[in-house]
Amino acid sequence: MRRARPRPRIRANGRTVAALALTTATLTVLTACGAAPEEKAETGANGVKSADATSVADFGGMEKLVAAAEKEGELNVIALPPDWANYGELIKTFQEKYKVKIKSETPDASSADEIAAVKSRKGQKRAPDVLDLGIAFARSGAAENLFAPYKVTAWDKIPDSQKDADGRWYNDYGGYVSIGCDAARITTCPETFADLLKPEYKGKVALNGNPTKSGSAFGGVYAAALANKGSFGDIQPGIDYFGKLKKSGNFIPVESTPATVEKGETPISIDWDYLNAGYADQFTSKGVDWKVSVPKDGVYAQYYSQAINKDAPNPAAARLWMEYLYSAEGQNLWLKGYARPVLLPAMTADGTADKTFVAKLPAVEGTPAFPSSEELDKAKATLSENWDKAVS
């Protein structure tokens, strides 16, 4: 479930929950001519192969991990749009810091596409080394034994609820469902889900995609459920809410994108707060006064997760990438992109969080709670069954 970028496109995780048919087909075709990977550097002070290393200690320390990664010289990533949570700068700074070239493919792909690429490219040098996934895909991928266990140096600082106990995946960054509004076109911007039902917003409210496919849209429906006496175990009130919003004429079946926002086609957009906050910066020079608020009546947060392909063609570089993402530098770069890094509480406590970036985050009241995997599965099934009936 992902991403924000210009075009007509679907984001899931806004990446898609179901595979993007065209992208998946493209990935499948591309794998046909892949060659077997070359043998990579294997080793650490304890003679542990890079592909089997479960911590930096297996390499004999950070310096030797860097050497092994630079010997490989490459890192394959997929589904990382440069304008999503500041990934463009993360990729740039990693390449400047280390002698490892990042090969970024299909930035608009979905989490489902990532999993498909891991499976279809197994044994090929073009297989993705690392993955950024919606939590449901992280859990299912681990259950399928697709990921390599690896615990980054900052492992103990990641809350237990935000990681797999065996280190096969761990949350990275996240955000809250928010309401973005073009104050240049809307006299009074809505701040709650209850506000969105007002007649003054007729034909103006959009989601970032279809919630059966887009993670940000899925989050929007979940938040609406919480705002209307629903729960993590009962998303139906959120579906009913959007049915009511559609019947009133306020909700429009147009996927909100930077392009539709700039043109005024979707002056109110329900999306992750880090994407909406990014729009505010992006549109300042274009006459769009984009305001962002996290609705108090429906507070819903979601994190994405990192994982290493068990059969990564560049296993040392994959582990170095993880170490970088979970370093203070990497976490602050996500923070710079308005995303809330998983280590933010620990970094706030030890003074390593960039206070300038923290101050720019949209205000949120309370502490986030997260649905269980069973509740997520139930919500996805309910949406799949009832969404089209409610809003068609």
mmCIF file of C-alpha atoms in Angstrom:
data_model
loop_
_atom_site.group_PDB
_atom_site.id
_atom_site.type_symbol
_atom_site.label_atom_id
_atom_site.label_comp_id
_atom_site.label_asym_id
_atom_site.label_seq_id
_atom_site.Cartn_x
_atom_site.Cartn_y
_atom_site.Cartn_z
ATOM 1 C CA MET A 1 0.000 0.000 0.000
ATOM 2 C CA ARG A 2 2.158 3.491 -1.415
ATOM 3 C CA ARG A 3 3.399 6.581 -3.210
ATOM 4 C CA ALA A 4 3.253 10.258 -4.325
ATOM 5 C CA ARG A 5 4.376 11.315 -7.731
ATOM 6 C CA PRO A 6 3.128 13.164 -10.818
ATOM 7 C CA ARG A 7 1.086 11.364 -13.506
ATOM 8 C CA PRO A 8 -2.084 9.337 -13.469
ATOM 9 C CA ARG A 9 -0.930 6.540 -11.167
ATOM 10 C CA ILE A 10 -1.988 4.317 -8.280
ATOM 11 C CA ARG A 11 -0.003 4.300 -5.094
ATOM 12 C CA ALA A 12 0.175 1.342 -2.868
ATOM 13 C CA ASN A 13 1.106 0.860 0.769
ATOM 14 C CA GLY A 14 -0.337 4.662 -2.257
ATOM 15 C CA ARG A 15 1.824 1.501 -3.581
ATOM 16 C CA THR A 16 -0.972 -0.856 -4.415
ATOM 17 C CA VAL A 17 -2.234 -3.603 -2.150
ATOM 18 C CA ALA A 18 -2.996 -5.704 -5.187
ATOM 19 C CA ALA A 19 -0.281 -5.857 -7.838
ATOM 20 C CA LEU A 20 -0.335 -3.250 -10.561
ATOM 21 C CA ALA A 21 -1.055 -5.468 -13.537
ATOM 22 C CA LEU A 22 1.075 -3.579 -16.035
ATOM 23 C CA THR A 23 4.027 -3.148 -13.700
ATOM 24 C CA THR A 24 3.950 -6.763 -12.613
ATOM 25 C CA ALA A 25 3.829 -7.910 -16.203
ATOM 26 C CA THR A 26 6.799 -5.681 -16.977
ATOM 27 C CA LEU A 27 8.762 -7.128 -14.069
ATOM 28 C CA THR A 28 7.970 -10.659 -15.201
ATOM 29 C CA VAL A 29 9.126 -9.979 -18.740
ATOM 30 C CA LEU A 30 12.317 -8.336 -17.560
ATOM 31 C CA THR A 31 13.332 -11.369 -15.532
ATOM 32 C CA ALA A 32 13.476 -13.632 -18.561
ATOM 33 C CA CYS A 33 16.903 -12.455 -19.672
ATOM 34 C CA GLY A 34 18.508 -12.039 -16.243
ATOM 35 C CA ALA A 35 21.805 -13.767 -15.647
ATOM 36 C CA ALA A 36 22.930 -15.574 -12.541
ATOM 37 C CA PRO A 37 24.660 -13.262 -10.056
ATOM 38 C CA GLU A 38 28.394 -13.241 -9.688
ATOM 39 C CA GLU A 39 29.816 -14.598 -6.446
ATOM 40 C CA LYS A 40 30.070 -11.736 -3.971
ATOM 41 C CA ALA A 41 32.399 -11.001 -1.095
ATOM 42 C CA GLU A 42 31.625 -13.456 1.676
ATOM 43 C CA THR A 43 33.181 -12.572 4.810
ATOM 44 C CA GLY A 44 33.747 -11.164 8.142
ATOM 45 C CA ALA A 45 36.081 -11.625 11.020
ATOM 46 C CA ASN A 46 34.287 -14.823 11.916
ATOM 47 C CA GLY A 47 34.319 -16.195 8.384
ATOM 48 C CA VAL A 48 30.576 -15.591 7.997
ATOM 49 C CA LYS A 49 29.271 -15.130 4.458
ATOM 50 C CA SER A 50 27.710 -11.744 3.737
ATOM 51 C CA ALA A 51 24.442 -13.462 2.850
ATOM 52 C CA ASP A 52 24.380 -15.142 6.252
ATOM 53 C CA ALA A 53 25.380 -12.136 8.357
ATOM 54 C CA THR A 54 22.777 -11.275 10.975
ATOM 55 C CA SER A 55 24.533 -8.207 12.392
ATOM 56 C CA VAL A 56 27.474 -5.925 11.708
ATOM 57 C CA ALA A 57 29.490 -7.995 14.177
ATOM 58 C CA ASP A 58 29.489 -10.869 11.670
ATOM 59 C CA PHE A 59 31.526 -8.651 9.348
ATOM 60 C CA GLY A 60 33.966 -7.773 12.118
ATOM 61 C CA GLY A 61 32.653 -4.232 12.479
ATOM 62 C CA MET A 62 31.302 -1.368 10.394
ATOM 63 C CA GLU A 63 34.554 -0.701 8.565
ATOM 64 C CA LYS A 64 34.638 -4.247 7.196
ATOM 65 C CA LEU A 65 30.948 -4.135 6.284
ATOM 66 C CA VAL A 66 31.645 -0.984 4.266
ATOM 67 C CA ALA A 67 34.598 -2.676 2.554
ATOM 68 C CA ALA A 68 32.489 -5.715 1.636
ATOM 69 C CA ALA A 69 29.669 -3.533 0.317
ATOM 70 C CA GLU A 70 32.028 -1.373 -1.727
ATOM 71 C CA LYS A 71 33.604 -4.502 -3.195
ATOM 72 C CA GLU A 72 30.142 -5.479 -4.460
ATOM 73 C CA GLY A 73 29.739 -1.894 -5.672
ATOM 74 C CA GLU A 74 26.005 -2.006 -6.381
ATOM 75 C CA LEU A 75 22.641 -2.016 -4.640
ATOM 76 C CA ASN A 76 19.368 -2.861 -6.364
ATOM 77 C CA VAL A 77 16.294 -1.033 -5.071
ATOM 78 C CA ILE A 78 12.730 -1.000 -6.301
ATOM 79 C CA ALA A 79 9.596 1.057 -5.624
ATOM 80 C CA LEU A 80 11.383 4.083 -4.124
ATOM 81 C CA PRO A 81 9.974 7.290 -5.670
ATOM 82 C CA PRO A 82 12.438 10.148 -5.054
ATOM 83 C CA ASP A 83 9.610 12.454 -3.920
ATOM 84 C CA TRP A 84 8.271 9.948 -1.367
ATOM 85 C CA ALA A 85 9.464 10.600 2.211
ATOM 86 C CA ASN A 86 12.684 12.183 0.854
ATOM 87 C CA TYR A 87 13.983 8.981 -0.727
ATOM 88 C CA GLY A 88 15.706 10.981 -3.465
ATOM 89 C CA GLU A 89 18.042 12.593 -0.936
ATOM 90 C CA LEU A 90 18.547 9.329 0.953
ATOM 91 C CA ILE A 91 19.730 7.614 -2.227
ATOM 92 C CA LYS A 92 21.949 10.563 -3.182
ATOM 93 C CA THR A 93 23.649 10.841 0.196
ATOM 94 C CA PHE A 94 24.216 7.070 0.491
ATOM 95 C CA GLN A 95 26.010 7.050 -2.858
ATOM 96 C CA GLU A 96 28.093 10.054 -1.838
ATOM 97 C CA LYS A 97 29.031 8.426 1.458
ATOM 98 C CA TYR A 98 29.899 4.979 0.086
ATOM 99 C CA LYS A 99 31.308 3.670 -3.184
ATOM 100 C CA VAL A 100 28.101 1.810 -3.959
ATOM 101 C CA LYS A 101 25.958 2.678 -6.982
ATOM 102 C CA ILE A 102 22.233 2.397 -6.398
ATOM 103 C CA LYS A 103 20.229 0.987 -9.280
ATOM 104 C CA SER A 104 16.657 2.166 -8.761
ATOM 105 C CA GLU A 105 14.009 0.390 -10.839
ATOM 106 C CA THR A 106 10.277 0.991 -11.243
ATOM 107 C CA PRO A 107 9.929 3.666 -8.536
ATOM 108 C CA ASP A 108 6.128 3.615 -8.783
ATOM 109 C CA ALA A 109 5.828 -0.135 -8.224
ATOM 110 C CA SER A 110 3.701 -1.618 -5.454
ATOM 111 C CA SER A 111 4.596 -3.765 -2.473
ATOM 112 C CA ALA A 112 2.994 -6.652 -4.315
ATOM 113 C CA ASP A 113 5.310 -5.940 -7.250
ATOM 114 C CA GLU A 114 8.308 -6.019 -4.939
ATOM 115 C CA ILE A 115 7.365 -9.443 -3.639
ATOM 116 C CA ALA A 116 6.750 -10.623 -7.200
ATOM 117 C CA ALA A 117 10.218 -9.413 -8.220
ATOM 118 C CA VAL A 118 11.855 -11.258 -5.318
ATOM 119 C CA LYS A 119 10.193 -14.492 -6.377
ATOM 120 C CA SER A 120 10.543 -14.222 -10.152
ATOM 121 C CA ARG A 121 14.135 -12.968 -10.125
ATOM 122 C CA LYS A 122 15.508 -15.425 -7.622
ATOM 123 C CA GLY A 123 19.104 -16.253 -8.545
ATOM 124 C CA GLN A 124 19.463 -13.274 -10.888
ATOM 125 C CA LYS A 125 21.855 -10.370 -10.422
ATOM 126 C CA ARG A 126 18.983 -7.951 -11.110
ATOM 127 C CA ALA A 127 16.871 -9.117 -8.195
ATOM 128 C CA PRO A 128 16.039 -6.439 -5.609
ATOM 129 C CA ASP A 129 18.451 -6.425 -2.685
ATOM 130 C CA VAL A 130 16.232 -4.537 -0.274
ATOM 131 C CA LEU A 131 12.518 -3.864 0.078
ATOM 132 C CA ASP A 132 10.328 -1.083 1.456
ATOM 133 C CA LEU A 133 6.952 -2.672 2.126
ATOM 134 C CA GLY A 134 3.544 -2.118 3.599
ATOM 135 C CA ILE A 135 3.327 -3.938 6.909
ATOM 136 C CA ALA A 136 0.945 -6.596 5.594
ATOM 137 C CA PHE A 137 3.458 -7.512 2.884
ATOM 138 C CA ALA A 138 6.347 -7.466 5.338
ATOM 139 C CA ARG A 139 4.533 -9.976 7.526
ATOM 140 C CA SER A 140 3.461 -12.221 4.658
ATOM 141 C CA GLY A 141 6.919 -12.106 3.049
ATOM 142 C CA ALA A 142 8.530 -13.154 6.301
ATOM 143 C CA ALA A 143 6.027 -15.994 6.604
ATOM 144 C CA GLU A 144 7.065 -17.145 3.121
ATOM 145 C CA ASN A 145 10.727 -17.109 4.177
ATOM 146 C CA LEU A 146 11.675 -14.485 1.580
ATOM 147 C CA PHE A 147 13.714 -12.236 3.877
ATOM 148 C CA ALA A 148 17.115 -12.514 5.521
ATOM 149 C CA PRO A 149 17.277 -11.972 9.288
ATOM 150 C CA TYR A 150 19.493 -8.986 10.085
ATOM 151 C CA LYS A 151 19.529 -6.778 13.157
ATOM 152 C CA VAL A 152 20.858 -3.268 12.576
ATOM 153 C CA THR A 153 23.096 -1.575 15.136
ATOM 154 C CA ALA A 154 20.088 0.444 16.365
ATOM 155 C CA TRP A 155 18.000 -2.736 16.805
ATOM 156 C CA ASP A 156 17.418 -2.313 20.535
ATOM 157 C CA LYS A 157 16.041 1.205 19.975
ATOM 158 C CA ILE A 158 13.278 -0.022 17.668
ATOM 159 C CA PRO A 159 10.142 -0.720 19.739
ATOM 160 C CA ASP A 160 9.273 -4.427 19.954
ATOM 161 C CA SER A 161 5.873 -3.743 18.415
ATOM 162 C CA GLN A 162 7.584 -2.273 15.352
ATOM 163 C CA LYS A 163 9.791 -5.206 14.372
ATOM 164 C CA ASP A 164 9.915 -8.920 13.728
ATOM 165 C CA ALA A 165 11.592 -10.651 16.668
ATOM 166 C CA ASP A 166 13.936 -12.503 14.298
ATOM 167 C CA GLY A 167 14.961 -9.381 12.403
ATOM 168 C CA ARG A 168 13.341 -10.310 9.098
ATOM 169 C CA TRP A 169 11.605 -6.918 8.887
ATOM 170 C CA TYR A 170 11.377 -3.761 10.960
ATOM 171 C CA ASN A 171 9.388 -0.585 10.592
ATOM 172 C CA ASP A 172 11.150 2.430 9.206
ATOM 173 C CA TYR A 173 9.018 5.572 8.833
ATOM 174 C CA GLY A 174 5.370 6.446 8.928
ATOM 175 C CA GLY A 175 2.756 9.095 9.263
ATOM 176 C CA TYR A 176 -0.847 9.944 10.011
ATOM 177 C CA VAL A 177 -3.873 10.215 7.784
ATOM 178 C CA SER A 178 -4.379 13.921 7.171
ATOM 179 C CA ILE A 179 -6.598 16.347 5.295
ATOM 180 C CA GLY A 180 -4.845 18.611 2.816
ATOM 181 C CA CYS A 181 -6.691 21.684 1.575
ATOM 182 C CA ASP A 182 -6.017 24.448 -0.953
ATOM 183 C CA ALA A 183 -6.827 27.524 1.102
ATOM 184 C CA ALA A 184 -6.629 29.653 -2.044
ATOM 185 C CA ARG A 185 -9.731 27.840 -3.350
ATOM 186 C CA ILE A 186 -11.487 26.769 -0.145
ATOM 187 C CA THR A 187 -12.721 29.545 2.150
ATOM 188 C CA THR A 188 -12.642 27.459 5.335
ATOM 189 C CA CYS A 189 -10.524 24.328 5.245
ATOM 190 C CA PRO A 190 -11.990 21.195 6.877
ATOM 191 C CA GLU A 191 -10.105 19.767 9.847
ATOM 192 C CA THR A 192 -12.173 16.699 10.718
ATOM 193 C CA PHE A 193 -14.072 13.931 8.967
ATOM 194 C CA ALA A 194 -17.275 15.473 10.288
ATOM 195 C CA ASP A 195 -16.362 18.733 8.522
ATOM 196 C CA LEU A 196 -15.998 16.956 5.181
ATOM 197 C CA LEU A 197 -19.736 16.241 5.127
ATOM 198 C CA LYS A 198 -20.599 19.942 4.972
ATOM 199 C CA PRO A 199 -22.361 21.009 1.735
ATOM 200 C CA GLU A 200 -19.730 23.669 1.020
ATOM 201 C CA TYR A 201 -17.313 20.887 0.048
ATOM 202 C CA LYS A 202 -19.463 19.424 -2.722
ATOM 203 C CA GLY A 203 -17.325 17.970 -5.500
ATOM 204 C CA LYS A 204 -14.080 18.772 -3.704
ATOM 205 C CA VAL A 205 -12.994 15.764 -1.579
ATOM 206 C CA ALA A 206 -10.674 13.068 -2.949
ATOM 207 C CA LEU A 207 -8.631 10.100 -1.783
ATOM 208 C CA ASN A 208 -5.198 9.118 -3.037
ATOM 209 C CA GLY A 209 -6.423 6.122 -4.998
ATOM 210 C CA ASN A 210 -8.780 3.207 -4.431
ATOM 211 C CA PRO A 211 -8.556 1.881 -0.851
ATOM 212 C CA THR A 212 -8.645 -1.725 -2.045
ATOM 213 C CA LYS A 213 -5.331 -1.018 -3.784
ATOM 214 C CA SER A 214 -3.787 2.106 -2.260
ATOM 215 C CA GLY A 215 -2.378 2.116 1.260
ATOM 216 C CA SER A 216 -2.916 5.821 1.818
ATOM 217 C CA ALA A 217 -6.535 5.533 0.659
ATOM 218 C CA PHE A 218 -6.929 2.423 2.822
ATOM 219 C CA GLY A 219 -5.657 4.486 5.755
ATOM 220 C CA GLY A 220 -8.190 7.193 4.949
ATOM 221 C CA VAL A 221 -11.076 4.746 5.198
ATOM 222 C CA TYR A 222 -9.654 3.265 8.410
ATOM 223 C CA ALA A 223 -9.378 6.752 9.935
ATOM 224 C CA ALA A 224 -12.946 7.514 8.871
ATOM 225 C CA ALA A 225 -14.071 4.305 10.573
ATOM 226 C CA LEU A 226 -12.402 5.380 13.823
ATOM 227 C CA ALA A 227 -14.134 8.763 13.478
ATOM 228 C CA ASN A 228 -17.531 7.068 13.147
ATOM 229 C CA LYS A 229 -17.629 4.581 16.032
ATOM 230 C CA GLY A 230 -15.689 1.912 14.171
ATOM 231 C CA SER A 231 -12.516 0.208 15.336
ATOM 232 C CA PHE A 232 -9.435 -1.593 14.041
ATOM 233 C CA GLY A 233 -11.604 -4.696 13.961
ATOM 234 C CA ASP A 234 -14.505 -2.941 12.220
ATOM 235 C CA ILE A 235 -13.770 -0.770 9.169
ATOM 236 C CA GLN A 236 -17.355 -0.906 7.882
ATOM 237 C CA PRO A 237 -18.331 2.470 9.436
ATOM 238 C CA GLY A 238 -15.562 4.028 7.349
ATOM 239 C CA ILE A 239 -16.933 2.455 4.183
ATOM 240 C CA ASP A 240 -20.410 3.654 5.109
ATOM 241 C CA TYR A 241 -19.014 7.147 5.742
ATOM 242 C CA PHE A 242 -17.537 7.384 2.250
ATOM 243 C CA GLY A 243 -20.789 6.039 0.828
ATOM 244 C CA LYS A 244 -22.558 8.921 2.559
ATOM 245 C CA LEU A 245 -19.878 11.367 1.374
ATOM 246 C CA LYS A 246 -20.326 10.127 -2.200
ATOM 247 C CA LYS A 247 -24.125 10.345 -1.998
ATOM 248 C CA SER A 248 -23.866 13.947 -0.807
ATOM 249 C CA GLY A 249 -21.758 14.781 -3.850
ATOM 250 C CA ASN A 250 -18.731 15.800 -1.775
ATOM 251 C CA PHE A 251 -16.561 12.774 -2.563
ATOM 252 C CA ILE A 252 -15.291 12.549 -6.120
ATOM 253 C CA PRO A 253 -13.846 9.391 -7.724
ATOM 254 C CA VAL A 254 -10.676 11.167 -8.845
ATOM 255 C CA GLU A 255 -7.320 9.989 -7.585
ATOM 256 C CA SER A 256 -5.571 12.887 -5.885
ATOM 257 C CA THR A 257 -2.096 13.568 -7.278
ATOM 258 C CA PRO A 258 0.230 16.576 -7.269
ATOM 259 C CA ALA A 259 -1.061 17.366 -10.766
ATOM 260 C CA THR A 260 -4.751 17.301 -9.777
ATOM 261 C CA VAL A 261 -4.010 19.415 -6.703
ATOM 262 C CA GLU A 262 -2.129 22.015 -8.717
ATOM 263 C CA LYS A 263 -4.932 22.213 -11.300
ATOM 264 C CA GLY A 264 -7.579 22.597 -8.599
ATOM 265 C CA GLU A 265 -9.309 19.328 -9.517
ATOM 266 C CA THR A 266 -8.871 17.905 -6.005
ATOM 267 C CA PRO A 267 -8.712 20.906 -3.662
ATOM 268 C CA ILE A 268 -9.242 18.656 -0.615
ATOM 269 C CA SER A 269 -7.163 15.485 -0.393
ATOM 270 C CA ILE A 270 -7.104 12.773 2.269
ATOM 271 C CA ASP A 271 -3.531 11.435 2.343
ATOM 272 C CA TRP A 272 -0.553 10.742 4.622
ATOM 273 C CA ASP A 273 0.566 13.835 6.495
ATOM 274 C CA TYR A 274 4.126 13.635 5.163
ATOM 275 C CA LEU A 275 2.846 13.698 1.578
ATOM 276 C CA ASN A 276 0.409 16.526 2.210
ATOM 277 C CA ALA A 277 3.090 18.463 4.098
ATOM 278 C CA GLY A 278 5.447 17.918 1.186
ATOM 279 C CA TYR A 279 2.823 19.341 -1.153
ATOM 280 C CA ALA A 280 2.758 22.504 0.950
ATOM 281 C CA ASP A 281 6.446 23.061 0.198
ATOM 282 C CA GLN A 282 6.150 21.959 -3.429
ATOM 283 C CA PHE A 283 3.265 24.284 -4.282
ATOM 284 C CA THR A 284 4.337 27.459 -2.482
ATOM 285 C CA SER A 285 5.663 28.982 -5.702
ATOM 286 C CA LYS A 286 2.651 27.843 -7.742
ATOM 287 C CA GLY A 287 -0.124 29.774 -6.054
ATOM 288 C CA VAL A 288 -1.446 26.823 -4.069
ATOM 289 C CA ASP A 289 -1.813 27.611 -0.365
ATOM 290 C CA TRP A 290 -1.848 23.998 0.877
ATOM 291 C CA LYS A 291 -2.914 23.572 4.506
ATOM 292 C CA VAL A 292 -2.554 20.291 6.408
ATOM 293 C CA SER A 293 -4.372 18.982 9.465
ATOM 294 C CA VAL A 294 -4.570 15.596 11.165
ATOM 295 C CA PRO A 295 -8.282 15.036 11.940
ATOM 296 C CA LYS A 296 -8.821 14.738 15.679
ATOM 297 C CA ASP A 297 -11.903 12.576 15.232
ATOM 298 C CA GLY A 298 -10.068 9.886 13.248
ATOM 299 C CA VAL A 299 -6.411 9.501 14.227
ATOM 300 C CA TYR A 300 -4.781 6.685 12.271
ATOM 301 C CA ALA A 301 -1.059 6.094 11.768
ATOM 302 C CA GLN A 302 0.808 3.576 9.651
ATOM 303 C CA TYR A 303 4.465 2.684 9.230
ATOM 304 C CA TYR A 304 6.224 1.020 6.334
ATOM 305 C CA SER A 305 8.813 -1.705 6.818
ATOM 306 C CA GLN A 306 12.306 -2.569 5.552
ATOM 307 C CA ALA A 307 13.485 -6.056 4.654
ATOM 308 C CA ILE A 308 16.485 -7.690 2.969
ATOM 309 C CA ASN A 309 15.954 -10.172 0.170
ATOM 310 C CA LYS A 310 17.177 -13.564 1.417
ATOM 311 C CA ASP A 311 18.730 -14.124 -2.018
ATOM 312 C CA ALA A 312 20.040 -10.577 -2.472
ATOM 313 C CA PRO A 313 22.694 -10.437 -5.206
ATOM 314 C CA ASN A 314 24.509 -7.755 -3.182
ATOM 315 C CA PRO A 315 24.083 -8.970 0.411
ATOM 316 C CA ALA A 316 26.736 -6.751 2.019
ATOM 317 C CA ALA A 317 25.449 -3.615 0.276
ATOM 318 C CA ALA A 318 21.928 -4.547 1.373
ATOM 319 C CA ARG A 319 23.032 -4.672 4.996
ATOM 320 C CA LEU A 320 24.993 -1.432 4.700
ATOM 321 C CA TRP A 321 21.855 0.251 3.303
ATOM 322 C CA MET A 322 19.921 -0.892 6.363
ATOM 323 C CA GLU A 323 22.607 0.415 8.691
ATOM 324 C CA TYR A 324 22.459 3.759 6.900
ATOM 325 C CA LEU A 325 18.668 4.031 7.028
ATOM 326 C CA TYR A 326 18.655 3.356 10.772
ATOM 327 C CA SER A 327 21.547 5.706 11.533
ATOM 328 C CA ALA A 328 20.788 9.179 12.889
ATOM 329 C CA GLU A 329 21.669 10.603 9.471
ATOM 330 C CA GLY A 330 19.253 8.342 7.623
ATOM 331 C CA GLN A 331 16.445 8.775 10.126
ATOM 332 C CA ASN A 332 16.805 12.565 10.022
ATOM 333 C CA LEU A 333 16.577 12.533 6.224
ATOM 334 C CA TRP A 334 13.213 10.780 6.473
ATOM 335 C CA LEU A 335 12.262 13.351 9.081
ATOM 336 C CA LYS A 336 13.288 16.091 6.663
ATOM 337 C CA GLY A 337 10.716 14.610 4.271
ATOM 338 C CA TYR A 338 8.032 15.040 6.991
ATOM 339 C CA ALA A 339 7.914 11.286 7.660
ATOM 340 C CA ARG A 340 8.145 10.186 11.289
ATOM 341 C CA PRO A 341 11.111 7.786 11.598
ATOM 342 C CA VAL A 342 10.677 4.778 13.840
ATOM 343 C CA LEU A 343 13.642 5.879 15.988
ATOM 344 C CA LEU A 344 12.239 9.386 16.580
ATOM 345 C CA PRO A 345 11.360 8.759 20.264
ATOM 346 C CA ALA A 346 14.862 7.435 20.983
ATOM 347 C CA MET A 347 16.504 10.224 18.978
ATOM 348 C CA THR A 348 14.415 12.841 20.759
ATOM 349 C CA ALA A 349 15.586 11.411 24.064
ATOM 350 C CA ASP A 350 19.280 11.364 23.123
ATOM 351 C CA GLY A 351 19.215 14.696 21.292
ATOM 352 C CA THR A 352 20.050 13.392 17.799
ATOM 353 C CA ALA A 353 16.703 14.266 16.190
ATOM 354 C CA ASP A 354 16.887 17.437 14.091
ATOM 355 C CA LYS A 355 14.700 19.864 16.020
ATOM 356 C CA THR A 356 14.101 22.032 12.959
ATOM 357 C CA PHE A 357 12.493 19.147 11.103
ATOM 358 C CA VAL A 358 10.576 17.970 14.170
ATOM 359 C CA ALA A 359 9.047 21.437 14.552
ATOM 360 C CA LYS A 360 7.664 21.256 11.003
ATOM 361 C CA LEU A 361 5.695 18.038 11.544
ATOM 362 C CA PRO A 362 1.893 18.420 11.492
ATOM 363 C CA ALA A 363 0.537 18.526 15.034
ATOM 364 C CA VAL A 364 -0.990 15.311 16.391
ATOM 365 C CA GLU A 365 -2.639 14.648 19.717
ATOM 366 C CA GLY A 366 -2.156 11.386 21.594
ATOM 367 C CA THR A 367 -0.054 8.304 20.976
ATOM 368 C CA PRO A 368 -0.646 6.181 17.872
ATOM 369 C CA ALA A 369 -2.066 2.676 18.138
ATOM 370 C CA PHE A 370 -1.800 0.039 15.424
ATOM 371 C CA PRO A 371 -4.101 -2.752 14.238
ATOM 372 C CA SER A 372 -3.005 -6.359 14.556
ATOM 373 C CA SER A 373 -2.297 -8.431 11.457
ATOM 374 C CA GLU A 374 -5.628 -10.208 11.979
ATOM 375 C CA GLU A 375 -7.473 -6.885 12.121
ATOM 376 C CA LEU A 376 -5.685 -5.666 8.999
ATOM 377 C CA ASP A 377 -6.609 -8.831 7.131
ATOM 378 C CA LYS A 378 -10.225 -8.459 8.183
ATOM 379 C CA ALA A 379 -10.308 -4.799 7.146
ATOM 380 C CA LYS A 380 -8.837 -5.579 3.722
ATOM 381 C CA ALA A 381 -11.383 -8.357 3.175
ATOM 382 C CA THR A 382 -14.282 -6.113 4.207
ATOM 383 C CA LEU A 383 -13.091 -3.348 1.896
ATOM 384 C CA SER A 384 -12.697 -5.743 -1.004
ATOM 385 C CA GLU A 385 -16.232 -6.988 -0.532
ATOM 386 C CA ASN A 386 -18.050 -3.741 0.227
ATOM 387 C CA TRP A 387 -16.176 -0.701 -1.101
ATOM 388 C CA ASP A 388 -17.456 -0.689 -4.691
ATOM 389 C CA LYS A 389 -21.011 -1.258 -3.532
ATOM 390 C CA ALA A 390 -20.780 1.735 -1.197
ATOM 391 C CA VAL A 391 -19.266 4.310 -3.546
ATOM 392 C CA SER A 392 -20.310 3.203 -7.054
#
